[in-house]
Short mmCIF file of C-alpha atoms and ligand atoms in Angstrom, two decimals:
data_model
loop_
_atom_site.label_atom_id
_atom_site.label_comp_id
_atom_site.label_asym_id
_atom_site.label_seq_id
_atom_site.Cartn_x
_atom_site.Cartn_y
_atom_site.Cartn_z
CA UNK A 14 -12.27 -29.80 -32.19
CA UNK A 15 -11.49 -26.77 -33.60
CA UNK A 16 -12.04 -23.67 -31.52
CA UNK A 17 -15.95 -21.84 -31.45
CA UNK A 18 -14.12 -17.93 -31.51
CA UNK A 19 -11.39 -18.48 -33.77
CA UNK A 20 -11.47 -22.62 -35.68
CA UNK A 21 -12.19 -21.01 -38.92
CA UNK A 22 -8.53 -21.63 -39.97
CA UNK A 23 -7.93 -24.68 -37.73
CA UNK A 24 -8.51 -27.70 -38.93
CA UNK A 25 -7.34 -29.34 -35.37
CA UNK A 26 -7.77 -28.13 -31.46
CA UNK A 27 -5.13 -28.12 -29.36
CA UNK A 28 -2.76 -29.87 -27.02
CA UNK A 29 -3.94 -30.63 -23.46
CA UNK A 30 -0.50 -28.67 -22.62
CA UNK A 31 -1.07 -26.11 -25.19
CA UNK A 32 -4.38 -25.83 -23.20
CA UNK A 33 -2.99 -25.86 -20.00
CA UNK A 34 0.01 -23.02 -21.11
CA UNK A 35 -2.42 -20.87 -22.62
CA UNK A 36 -5.60 -20.86 -20.72
CA UNK A 37 -5.51 -17.91 -17.81
CA UNK A 38 -9.39 -18.39 -17.04
CA UNK A 39 -8.03 -19.72 -13.58
CA UNK A 40 -7.07 -16.55 -12.56
CA UNK A 41 -8.54 -13.75 -15.15
CA UNK A 42 -12.50 -14.97 -13.71
CA UNK A 43 -11.46 -11.92 -11.40
CA UNK A 44 -12.37 -9.79 -13.73
CA UNK A 45 -15.18 -10.95 -14.60
CA UNK A 46 -17.73 -7.84 -13.39
CA UNK A 47 -15.09 -5.76 -15.60
CA UNK A 48 -15.51 -7.57 -18.41
CA UNK A 49 -19.08 -7.04 -18.57
CA UNK A 50 -19.09 -3.82 -17.43
CA UNK A 51 -17.02 -2.96 -20.44
CA UNK A 52 -18.69 -5.33 -22.47
CA UNK A 53 -22.46 -3.16 -21.68
CA UNK A 54 -20.54 -0.14 -22.55
CA UNK A 55 -19.53 -1.58 -26.17
CA UNK A 56 -22.78 -2.75 -26.45
CA UNK A 57 -24.72 0.40 -25.76
CA UNK A 58 -22.07 2.84 -28.07
CA UNK A 59 -22.51 0.25 -30.28
CA UNK A 60 -26.29 0.72 -30.52
CA UNK A 61 -26.14 4.36 -30.17
CA UNK A 62 -23.85 5.20 -33.38
CA UNK A 63 -25.80 2.97 -35.19
CA UNK A 64 -23.77 -0.05 -35.64
CA UNK A 65 -26.29 -2.62 -34.53
CA UNK A 66 -29.59 -2.79 -34.18
CA UNK A 67 -31.16 -1.67 -30.82
CA UNK A 68 -33.02 -5.28 -31.01
CA UNK A 69 -29.60 -6.86 -30.35
CA UNK A 70 -28.24 -4.16 -27.98
CA UNK A 71 -30.92 -4.99 -25.77
CA UNK A 72 -30.76 -9.23 -26.46
CA UNK A 73 -27.01 -8.53 -25.21
CA UNK A 74 -27.64 -6.34 -22.38
CA UNK A 75 -30.10 -8.72 -21.10
CA UNK A 76 -28.05 -11.08 -21.38
CA UNK A 77 -25.12 -9.95 -20.11
CA UNK A 78 -26.96 -9.20 -17.21
CA UNK A 79 -27.68 -12.68 -17.07
CA UNK A 80 -24.09 -13.93 -17.08
CA UNK A 81 -22.93 -11.72 -14.53
CA UNK A 82 -25.64 -13.04 -11.95
CA UNK A 83 -25.13 -16.26 -12.97
CA UNK A 84 -21.04 -15.65 -12.13
CA UNK A 85 -22.30 -14.01 -8.99
CA UNK A 86 -24.35 -16.85 -7.99
CA UNK A 87 -21.72 -18.86 -8.62
CA UNK A 88 -23.57 -21.36 -11.35
CA UNK A 89 -21.64 -20.05 -13.88
CA UNK A 90 -19.66 -22.86 -15.50
CA UNK A 91 -16.34 -21.43 -16.43
CA UNK A 92 -14.28 -23.59 -19.31
CA UNK A 93 -10.21 -23.89 -19.65
CA UNK A 94 -10.81 -25.00 -23.86
CA UNK A 95 -12.92 -21.22 -23.72
CA UNK A 96 -8.91 -19.72 -22.50
CA UNK A 97 -10.00 -16.30 -20.76
CA UNK A 98 -12.81 -14.43 -18.82
CA UNK A 99 -13.67 -12.49 -22.39
CA UNK A 100 -14.15 -15.93 -24.24
CA UNK A 101 -16.42 -17.82 -21.60
CA UNK A 102 -18.81 -14.70 -21.03
CA UNK A 103 -19.14 -14.36 -24.74
CA UNK A 104 -19.68 -17.91 -25.31
CA UNK A 105 -22.37 -18.47 -22.57
CA UNK A 106 -24.06 -15.09 -23.67
CA UNK A 107 -24.29 -17.01 -27.53
CA UNK A 108 -26.09 -19.72 -25.80
CA UNK A 109 -28.42 -17.25 -23.99
CA UNK A 110 -29.38 -15.16 -26.85
CA UNK A 111 -27.79 -16.63 -29.79
CA UNK A 112 -26.87 -14.98 -32.98
CA UNK A 113 -26.93 -11.53 -31.38
CA UNK A 114 -23.96 -12.68 -29.04
CA UNK A 115 -21.59 -12.68 -31.99
CA UNK A 116 -22.24 -9.16 -32.56
CA UNK A 117 -20.59 -7.38 -29.62
CA UNK A 118 -17.12 -8.27 -30.72
CA UNK A 119 -17.61 -5.84 -33.53
CA UNK A 120 -15.12 -3.08 -33.14
CA UNK A 121 -13.28 -4.56 -30.57
CA UNK A 122 -10.43 -7.26 -29.66
CA UNK A 123 -9.39 -9.10 -27.23
CA UNK A 124 -6.75 -6.67 -26.94
CA UNK A 125 -8.52 -3.52 -26.13
CA UNK A 126 -10.62 -5.84 -24.01
CA UNK A 127 -8.56 -7.20 -21.27
CA UNK A 128 -6.59 -3.94 -21.13
CA UNK A 129 -9.41 -2.24 -20.23
CA UNK A 130 -11.07 -5.34 -17.74
CA UNK A 131 -7.72 -5.01 -16.08
CA UNK A 132 -7.47 -0.92 -16.04
CA UNK A 133 -11.12 -1.67 -14.25
CA UNK A 134 -9.82 -4.27 -11.99
CA UNK A 135 -6.38 -2.27 -10.98
CA UNK A 136 -8.26 1.07 -10.37
CA UNK A 137 -10.62 -0.55 -8.38
CA UNK A 138 -7.68 -2.08 -5.78
CA UNK A 139 -6.25 1.55 -5.88
CA UNK A 140 -9.64 2.90 -4.23
CA UNK A 141 -9.52 0.21 -2.06
CA UNK A 142 -5.98 0.68 -0.75
CA UNK A 143 -6.58 4.46 -0.33
CA UNK A 144 -9.65 2.75 1.65
CA UNK A 145 -7.35 1.02 3.99
CA UNK A 146 -4.76 3.88 4.30
CA UNK A 147 -7.16 6.19 5.75
CA UNK A 148 -8.52 3.57 7.72
CA UNK A 149 -4.72 3.37 8.93
CA UNK A 150 -3.84 7.05 9.51
CA UNK A 151 -6.99 7.00 11.30
CA UNK A 152 -5.91 4.42 14.36
CA UNK A 153 -2.13 5.68 13.85
CA UNK A 154 -3.75 9.59 14.93
CA UNK A 155 -6.05 7.68 17.79
CA UNK A 156 -2.25 6.68 18.99
CA UNK A 157 -0.74 9.68 18.56
CA UNK A 158 -3.65 11.99 20.30
CA UNK A 159 -3.75 9.72 23.19
CA UNK A 160 0.19 9.76 23.71
CA UNK A 161 1.02 13.03 22.26
CA UNK A 162 3.20 13.72 25.80
CA UNK A 163 4.11 10.53 26.91
CA UNK A 164 7.98 9.82 26.37
CA UNK A 165 10.08 7.02 24.85
CA UNK A 166 13.77 6.92 23.50
CA UNK A 167 13.67 7.97 19.78
CA UNK A 168 17.28 5.92 18.45
CA UNK A 169 19.39 5.96 15.44
CA UNK A 170 21.29 2.38 14.55
CA UNK A 171 18.85 1.19 17.14
CA UNK A 172 20.88 2.43 20.02
CA UNK A 173 19.30 5.75 22.42
CA UNK A 174 19.29 8.51 20.72
CA UNK A 175 17.17 11.55 22.10
CA UNK A 176 13.71 11.05 23.98
CA UNK A 177 10.94 11.92 21.64
CA UNK A 178 7.28 11.69 22.23
CA UNK A 179 4.89 8.47 21.50
CA UNK A 180 2.65 10.55 19.38
CA UNK A 181 5.37 11.96 17.83
CA UNK A 182 6.90 8.18 16.49
CA UNK A 183 2.95 7.59 15.61
CA UNK A 184 2.64 11.03 13.68
CA UNK A 185 6.20 10.12 11.53
CA UNK A 186 4.36 6.86 9.93
CA UNK A 187 0.90 9.22 9.32
CA UNK A 188 3.15 10.87 7.33
CA UNK A 189 4.98 8.46 5.78
CA UNK A 190 1.35 6.79 4.76
CA UNK A 191 0.13 9.76 3.67
CA UNK A 192 3.18 9.58 0.77
CA UNK A 193 1.89 6.31 -0.01
CA UNK A 194 -1.89 7.55 -0.35
CA UNK A 195 -0.86 10.49 -2.52
CA UNK A 196 1.09 7.89 -4.72
CA UNK A 197 -2.14 5.90 -4.70
CA UNK A 198 -3.70 8.96 -6.10
CA UNK A 199 -1.36 10.19 -8.58
CA UNK A 200 -1.16 6.36 -10.73
CA UNK A 201 -5.28 6.39 -10.22
CA UNK A 202 -5.43 9.74 -12.24
CA UNK A 203 -2.46 8.97 -14.07
CA UNK A 204 -4.06 5.79 -15.39
CA UNK A 205 -7.86 6.26 -16.01
CA UNK A 206 -7.82 6.37 -19.76
CA UNK A 207 -9.90 4.39 -21.59
CA UNK A 208 -7.87 1.75 -24.17
CA UNK A 209 -11.80 0.39 -25.00
CA UNK A 210 -12.23 0.91 -29.12
CA UNK A 211 -8.18 0.73 -29.83
CA UNK A 212 -9.50 -2.97 -30.79
CA UNK A 213 -6.60 -4.97 -31.90
CA UNK A 214 -3.73 -2.54 -31.96
CA UNK A 215 -4.98 -0.07 -35.18
CA UNK A 216 -8.03 1.43 -34.08
CA UNK A 217 -11.20 0.19 -36.15
CA UNK A 218 -13.30 1.49 -39.88
CA UNK A 219 -16.12 0.83 -37.98
CA UNK A 220 -18.02 4.93 -36.73
CA UNK A 221 -17.01 3.69 -33.26
CA UNK A 222 -17.88 6.44 -29.97
CA UNK A 223 -14.61 6.37 -27.70
CA UNK A 224 -15.56 9.09 -26.10
CA UNK A 225 -18.61 7.22 -25.10
CA UNK A 226 -17.16 3.99 -23.64
CA UNK A 227 -14.38 6.30 -21.99
CA UNK A 228 -17.04 7.81 -19.98
CA UNK A 229 -19.65 5.25 -19.62
CA UNK A 230 -16.64 3.20 -17.70
CA UNK A 231 -15.71 6.15 -15.47
CA UNK A 232 -12.46 7.21 -17.51
CA UNK A 233 -11.07 10.52 -18.25
CA UNK A 234 -10.74 10.25 -21.71
CA UNK A 235 -10.12 7.56 -24.39
CA UNK A 236 -6.45 6.80 -24.57
CA UNK A 237 -4.96 8.79 -27.58
CA UNK A 238 -2.92 6.00 -29.31
CA UNK A 239 -4.29 3.04 -29.81
CA UNK A 240 -0.98 1.18 -29.84
CA UNK A 241 -0.11 2.40 -26.22
CA UNK A 242 -3.44 1.79 -25.32
CA UNK A 243 -3.33 -2.09 -25.78
CA UNK A 244 0.64 -2.77 -24.82
CA UNK A 245 1.35 -0.72 -22.20
CA UNK A 246 1.19 -2.37 -18.11
CA UNK A 247 2.83 0.38 -17.04
CA UNK A 248 -0.67 1.33 -15.16
CA UNK A 249 -0.23 -1.95 -13.47
CA UNK A 250 3.86 -1.48 -12.62
CA UNK A 251 2.96 2.03 -11.16
CA UNK A 252 0.23 0.02 -8.77
CA UNK A 253 3.04 -2.57 -7.68
CA UNK A 254 5.31 0.21 -7.26
CA UNK A 255 3.22 2.45 -4.66
CA UNK A 256 2.24 -1.03 -3.12
CA UNK A 257 5.66 -2.18 -2.58
CA UNK A 258 6.74 0.83 -1.51
CA UNK A 259 3.79 1.39 1.28
CA UNK A 260 4.85 -2.65 2.08
CA UNK A 261 8.45 -1.32 2.86
CA UNK A 262 7.01 1.23 5.10
CA UNK A 263 4.26 -1.18 6.61
CA UNK A 264 7.08 -3.73 7.17
CA UNK A 265 9.26 -1.31 9.28
CA UNK A 266 6.78 -0.51 11.09
CA UNK A 267 5.68 -4.07 11.84
CA UNK A 268 9.55 -4.70 12.70
CA UNK A 269 9.35 -1.82 15.53
CA UNK A 270 5.83 -4.03 16.71
CA UNK A 271 7.93 -7.26 16.79
CA UNK A 272 10.68 -5.42 18.74
CA UNK A 273 8.70 -3.47 20.82
CA UNK A 274 6.56 -6.37 21.82
CA UNK A 275 9.42 -8.12 23.19
CA UNK A 276 9.82 -9.02 26.63
CA UNK A 277 13.62 -6.93 26.52
CA UNK A 278 10.96 -3.63 25.30
CA UNK A 279 7.43 -4.24 26.85
CA UNK A 280 7.11 -0.65 24.76
CA UNK A 281 3.48 -2.21 23.71
CA UNK A 282 0.97 -5.37 24.48
CA UNK A 283 -0.34 -6.33 21.09
CA UNK A 284 -4.31 -7.46 21.70
CA UNK A 285 -4.82 -11.41 22.16
CA UNK A 286 -7.18 -10.34 18.89
CA UNK A 287 -3.54 -9.77 16.71
CA UNK A 288 -1.50 -12.27 18.49
CA UNK A 289 -0.85 -16.06 18.33
CA UNK A 290 0.17 -18.38 21.05
CA UNK A 291 2.73 -21.43 20.93
CA UNK A 292 1.87 -25.03 20.95
CA UNK A 293 4.59 -26.13 23.53
CA UNK A 294 5.76 -22.46 25.27
CA UNK A 295 2.65 -21.66 27.18
CA UNK A 296 3.77 -17.92 27.71
CA UNK A 297 4.58 -17.05 24.23
CA UNK A 298 2.52 -14.83 22.69
CA UNK A 299 3.82 -13.88 19.44
CA UNK A 300 3.64 -11.06 17.15
CA UNK A 301 2.61 -13.31 14.00
CA UNK A 302 0.24 -10.65 12.24
CA UNK A 303 3.30 -8.24 12.94
CA UNK A 304 5.74 -10.47 11.25
CA UNK A 305 3.68 -11.57 8.33
CA UNK A 306 3.46 -7.44 7.49
CA UNK A 307 6.92 -7.41 7.55
CA UNK A 308 7.21 -10.41 5.06
CA UNK A 309 4.84 -8.86 2.36
CA UNK A 310 7.19 -6.52 0.89
CA UNK A 311 8.78 -9.86 -0.42
CA UNK A 312 6.40 -10.97 -2.78
CA UNK A 313 4.45 -7.28 -3.37
CA UNK A 314 8.09 -6.37 -4.75
CA UNK A 315 8.53 -9.58 -5.89
CA UNK A 316 5.45 -9.22 -8.65
CA UNK A 317 7.36 -5.64 -10.01
CA UNK A 318 10.07 -7.23 -10.31
CA UNK A 319 8.26 -10.02 -11.93
CA UNK A 320 6.27 -7.44 -14.53
CA UNK A 321 8.95 -5.55 -15.02
CA UNK A 322 10.56 -8.46 -16.42
CA UNK A 323 8.01 -9.61 -18.77
CA UNK A 324 7.50 -6.40 -20.34
CA UNK A 325 10.65 -5.09 -20.72
CA UNK A 326 11.62 -6.94 -24.25
CA UNK A 327 8.33 -7.00 -25.35
CA UNK A 328 7.87 -5.04 -28.92
CA UNK A 329 4.80 -3.51 -29.61
CA UNK A 330 1.94 -4.32 -29.62
CA UNK A 331 -0.17 -6.97 -27.70
CA UNK A 332 2.39 -10.25 -26.82
CA UNK A 333 0.44 -12.87 -24.95
CA UNK A 334 3.73 -12.19 -22.51
CA UNK A 335 0.97 -9.84 -21.53
CA UNK A 336 -1.44 -12.53 -20.09
CA UNK A 337 1.48 -12.88 -17.18
CA UNK A 338 0.40 -9.16 -15.55
CA UNK A 339 -2.79 -10.47 -13.96
CA UNK A 340 -1.50 -12.89 -11.39
CA UNK A 341 1.20 -11.11 -9.87
CA UNK A 342 -0.78 -7.92 -9.25
CA UNK A 343 -3.47 -9.94 -8.49
CA UNK A 344 -1.34 -11.56 -5.29
CA UNK A 345 0.57 -8.61 -4.44
CA UNK A 346 -3.10 -6.46 -4.04
CA UNK A 347 -4.38 -9.18 -1.75
CA UNK A 348 -1.60 -9.24 0.31
CA UNK A 349 -1.63 -5.13 0.34
CA UNK A 350 -4.83 -5.44 1.41
CA UNK A 351 -4.82 -7.81 3.83
CA UNK A 352 -1.82 -5.96 5.11
CA UNK A 353 -3.05 -2.82 5.28
CA UNK A 354 -6.36 -4.33 7.33
CA UNK A 355 -4.08 -6.17 9.82
CA UNK A 356 -1.68 -3.35 10.44
CA UNK A 357 -4.78 -1.14 10.81
CA UNK A 358 -6.66 -3.77 13.60
CA UNK A 359 -3.02 -3.96 15.43
CA UNK A 360 -2.69 -0.46 15.60
CA UNK A 361 -6.06 0.51 17.19
CA UNK A 362 -5.99 -2.62 19.69
CA UNK A 363 -2.78 -2.19 20.77
CA UNK A 364 -1.91 -0.93 24.29
CA UNK A 365 1.99 1.35 24.56
CA UNK A 366 2.93 0.51 28.12
CA UNK A 367 3.63 4.15 28.84
CA UNK A 368 6.04 3.61 32.41
CA UNK A 369 8.14 1.27 30.32
CA UNK A 370 8.53 3.70 27.33
CA UNK A 371 9.20 6.59 29.92
CA UNK A 372 11.87 4.04 31.96
CA UNK A 373 13.35 3.52 28.66
CA UNK A 374 13.10 7.13 27.72
CA UNK A 375 15.58 8.19 29.91
CA UNK A 376 18.47 5.44 29.80
CA UNK A 377 21.59 5.00 27.61
CA UNK A 378 22.16 9.05 28.45
CA UNK A 379 19.74 10.09 26.01
CA UNK A 380 19.70 13.90 27.11
CA UNK A 381 23.42 14.11 26.39
CA UNK A 382 22.54 16.81 23.67
CA UNK A 383 20.12 18.71 25.97
CA UNK A 384 22.89 18.89 28.56
CA UNK A 385 25.81 20.24 25.66
CA UNK A 386 22.87 22.71 24.01
CA UNK A 387 23.19 23.74 27.91
CA UNK A 388 26.52 24.48 28.32
CA UNK A 389 26.34 26.53 25.10
CA UNK A 390 23.48 28.21 25.63
CA UNK A 391 24.07 29.10 29.62
CA UNK A 392 28.00 28.91 29.85
CA UNK A 393 28.55 30.53 26.06
CA UNK A 394 30.84 27.34 25.12
CA UNK A 395 31.07 26.21 21.60
CA UNK A 396 29.19 23.01 21.00
CA UNK A 397 32.71 21.58 20.09
CA UNK A 398 33.92 22.38 23.31
CA UNK A 399 30.28 21.97 25.18
CA UNK A 400 30.15 18.35 23.70
CA UNK A 401 33.32 17.47 24.81
CA UNK A 402 32.41 18.42 28.19
CA UNK A 403 28.81 16.30 28.11
CA UNK A 404 31.13 13.29 26.41
CA UNK A 405 33.05 13.22 29.75
CA UNK A 406 30.24 13.12 31.74
CA UNK A 407 28.29 10.84 30.25
CA UNK A 408 32.10 8.48 30.38
CA UNK A 409 31.64 9.71 34.46
CA UNK A 410 28.27 8.36 34.82
CA UNK A 411 28.65 5.12 32.49
CA UNK A 412 32.14 3.91 35.47
CA UNK A 413 29.86 5.22 38.29
CA UNK A 414 26.75 2.41 36.46
CA UNK A 415 24.44 5.40 36.62
CA UNK A 416 22.74 8.02 34.31
CA UNK A 417 23.37 11.80 33.75
CA UNK A 418 20.74 13.08 36.54
CA UNK A 419 22.20 10.63 39.51
CA UNK A 420 25.56 12.42 39.09
CA UNK A 421 26.29 15.13 41.81
CA UNK A 422 27.08 18.43 41.14
CA UNK A 423 30.11 18.32 42.34
CA UNK A 424 30.65 15.44 40.24
CA UNK A 425 29.56 17.37 37.34
CA UNK A 426 32.16 21.06 38.21
CA UNK A 427 35.20 18.59 38.74
CA UNK A 428 34.42 18.60 34.82
CA UNK A 429 33.42 21.88 34.04
CA UNK A 430 33.18 24.51 36.87
CA UNK A 431 30.93 26.17 35.24
CA UNK A 432 27.58 24.05 35.97
CA UNK A 433 25.19 24.84 38.04
CA UNK A 434 21.78 23.54 39.81
CA UNK A 435 19.63 24.68 36.65
CA UNK A 436 21.26 21.62 34.86
CA UNK A 437 19.17 19.19 36.02
CA UNK A 438 16.34 21.00 35.07
CA UNK A 439 17.43 20.04 31.23
CA UNK A 440 18.05 16.07 31.90
CA UNK A 441 14.76 15.27 32.39
CA UNK A 442 13.24 13.59 29.97
CA UNK A 443 10.21 15.14 29.80
CA UNK A 444 12.12 18.76 29.49
CA UNK A 445 14.08 17.58 26.81
CA UNK A 446 11.15 16.65 24.64
CA UNK A 447 9.25 20.03 25.99
CA UNK A 448 12.16 22.03 24.23
CA UNK A 449 12.26 21.06 21.18
CA UNK A 450 9.71 23.22 19.95
CA UNK A 451 11.67 23.98 16.07
CA UNK A 452 8.53 23.42 13.39
CA UNK A 453 8.32 19.43 13.20
CA UNK A 454 9.34 18.45 16.36
CA UNK A 455 8.95 16.35 19.10
CA UNK A 456 7.59 18.67 21.26
CA UNK A 457 4.08 17.60 22.46
CA UNK A 458 2.64 21.09 21.36
CA UNK A 459 3.93 20.26 18.37
CA UNK A 460 2.48 16.63 18.10
CA UNK A 461 -1.11 17.97 19.32
CA UNK A 462 -0.70 20.39 16.25
CA UNK A 463 0.06 17.32 13.89
CA UNK A 464 -2.49 15.56 15.26
CA UNK A 465 -4.94 18.71 14.85
CA UNK A 466 -4.22 18.71 11.96
CA UNK A 467 -4.60 15.39 10.14
CA UNK A 468 -7.67 15.28 12.12
CA UNK A 469 -9.22 18.03 10.33
CA UNK A 470 -7.83 16.24 7.17
CA UNK A 471 -8.79 12.62 7.85
CA UNK A 472 -13.00 13.91 8.82
N1 LIG B 521 -6.43 -13.93 -21.71
C1 LIG B 521 -5.57 -12.78 -22.53
C2 LIG B 521 -4.60 -11.69 -21.77
O1 LIG B 521 -5.02 -12.05 -20.52
C3 LIG B 521 -6.64 -11.45 -23.12
C4 LIG B 521 -5.71 -11.49 -24.52
C5 LIG B 521 -5.96 -12.28 -25.77
N2 LIG B 521 -5.84 -11.55 -26.80
C6 LIG B 521 -4.96 -12.25 -28.07
N3 LIG B 521 -4.79 -11.45 -29.15
N4 LIG B 521 -4.99 -13.44 -27.70
O2 LIG B 521 -3.82 -11.33 -22.06
#
């Protein structure tokens, strides 16, 4: 049979394959609450502007609430023949309230309806991402506060570079996630214009009040151009962009946790709650959550690429291609929220191995720069000369198989006779980090300032 929504000009119903490729109800049912909220706002506005009779508006309002409770209660029968969430809801409304249901779509199209629903859905996810990021940042700050003065190796090229503090390393991620948060907030502010009332593409001849529906749905204003309102999905791309960058940050941190929890590093112990075992090797405790977080950026960035490709060639206004926006965003959102929550749990539960961090901090001649700086400061050597002298001392220590502080004063003086006993004072890793007092540096005092500032912001 032909379609009850647009069957007027059709003699035959769709082929089964047509129905299969066309239907979006399998996934867009996730926007049911948003669809009903949008319809309620639209109906109320149609009443307020006198376009619909109050009795019809009241019937629609009550009917929509019934539909919502059926969906929430799991008793709603979704139909593929009805294509999408919009037509499923409207068809059920008609079953419940009869004729007034047919008046709901006055001055509206599925094109502005779907843009509105999807925006409301993405907006909720931006709010969820904000909450997830804030929770993660708090967990990191707690780790940083506990270990503000614990020393560990800082790396470049994953080779020992200079000692840093555990707190400093944790706070580095707080800064990254704070920028992710600001991207989330920017995206939310920019997207918060209502497409509702743009109708199919050109606006409508009915004297609707788009400001009223915009306000009812928590938008800052109606979008200014009806063609733009129904044909762009840049808000979804921005969501995916913010998600991708954040997922990249999560992935880098996850990679560090994988390395740090290995028997070779032993920098951290992950809790049992966020680890798995091996079915064959009894000793194993695997950082699976970290590995999966590391991988999530692939599908999230993949979603952004996919939607970008969907959009890039579309002429204005709506094309059905745009129905492909939702699965990408749904999948990316689910996995972003999960990755944020898993990372927060791991960080909250993990135990830093202070002794292992400190032992590693001094290895690999990590205070060589401090030695060179000392030669500059105390002996007045030009930095390049100091660099050379220190390099010779490192070579000497390496040949002896010892660390820089293990060289005797005589051995030091054989390289440069101006060196005194006082040099040993800068070779310790604690001295090294304590001296890094430049703004933003790794000195425990600076780390405590960062911690205090973020505790204030995060509450
Ligand atoms: N299911 C559609 C989508 O997701 C809704 C809009 C359909 N509009 C139309 N004119 N076919 O984009």
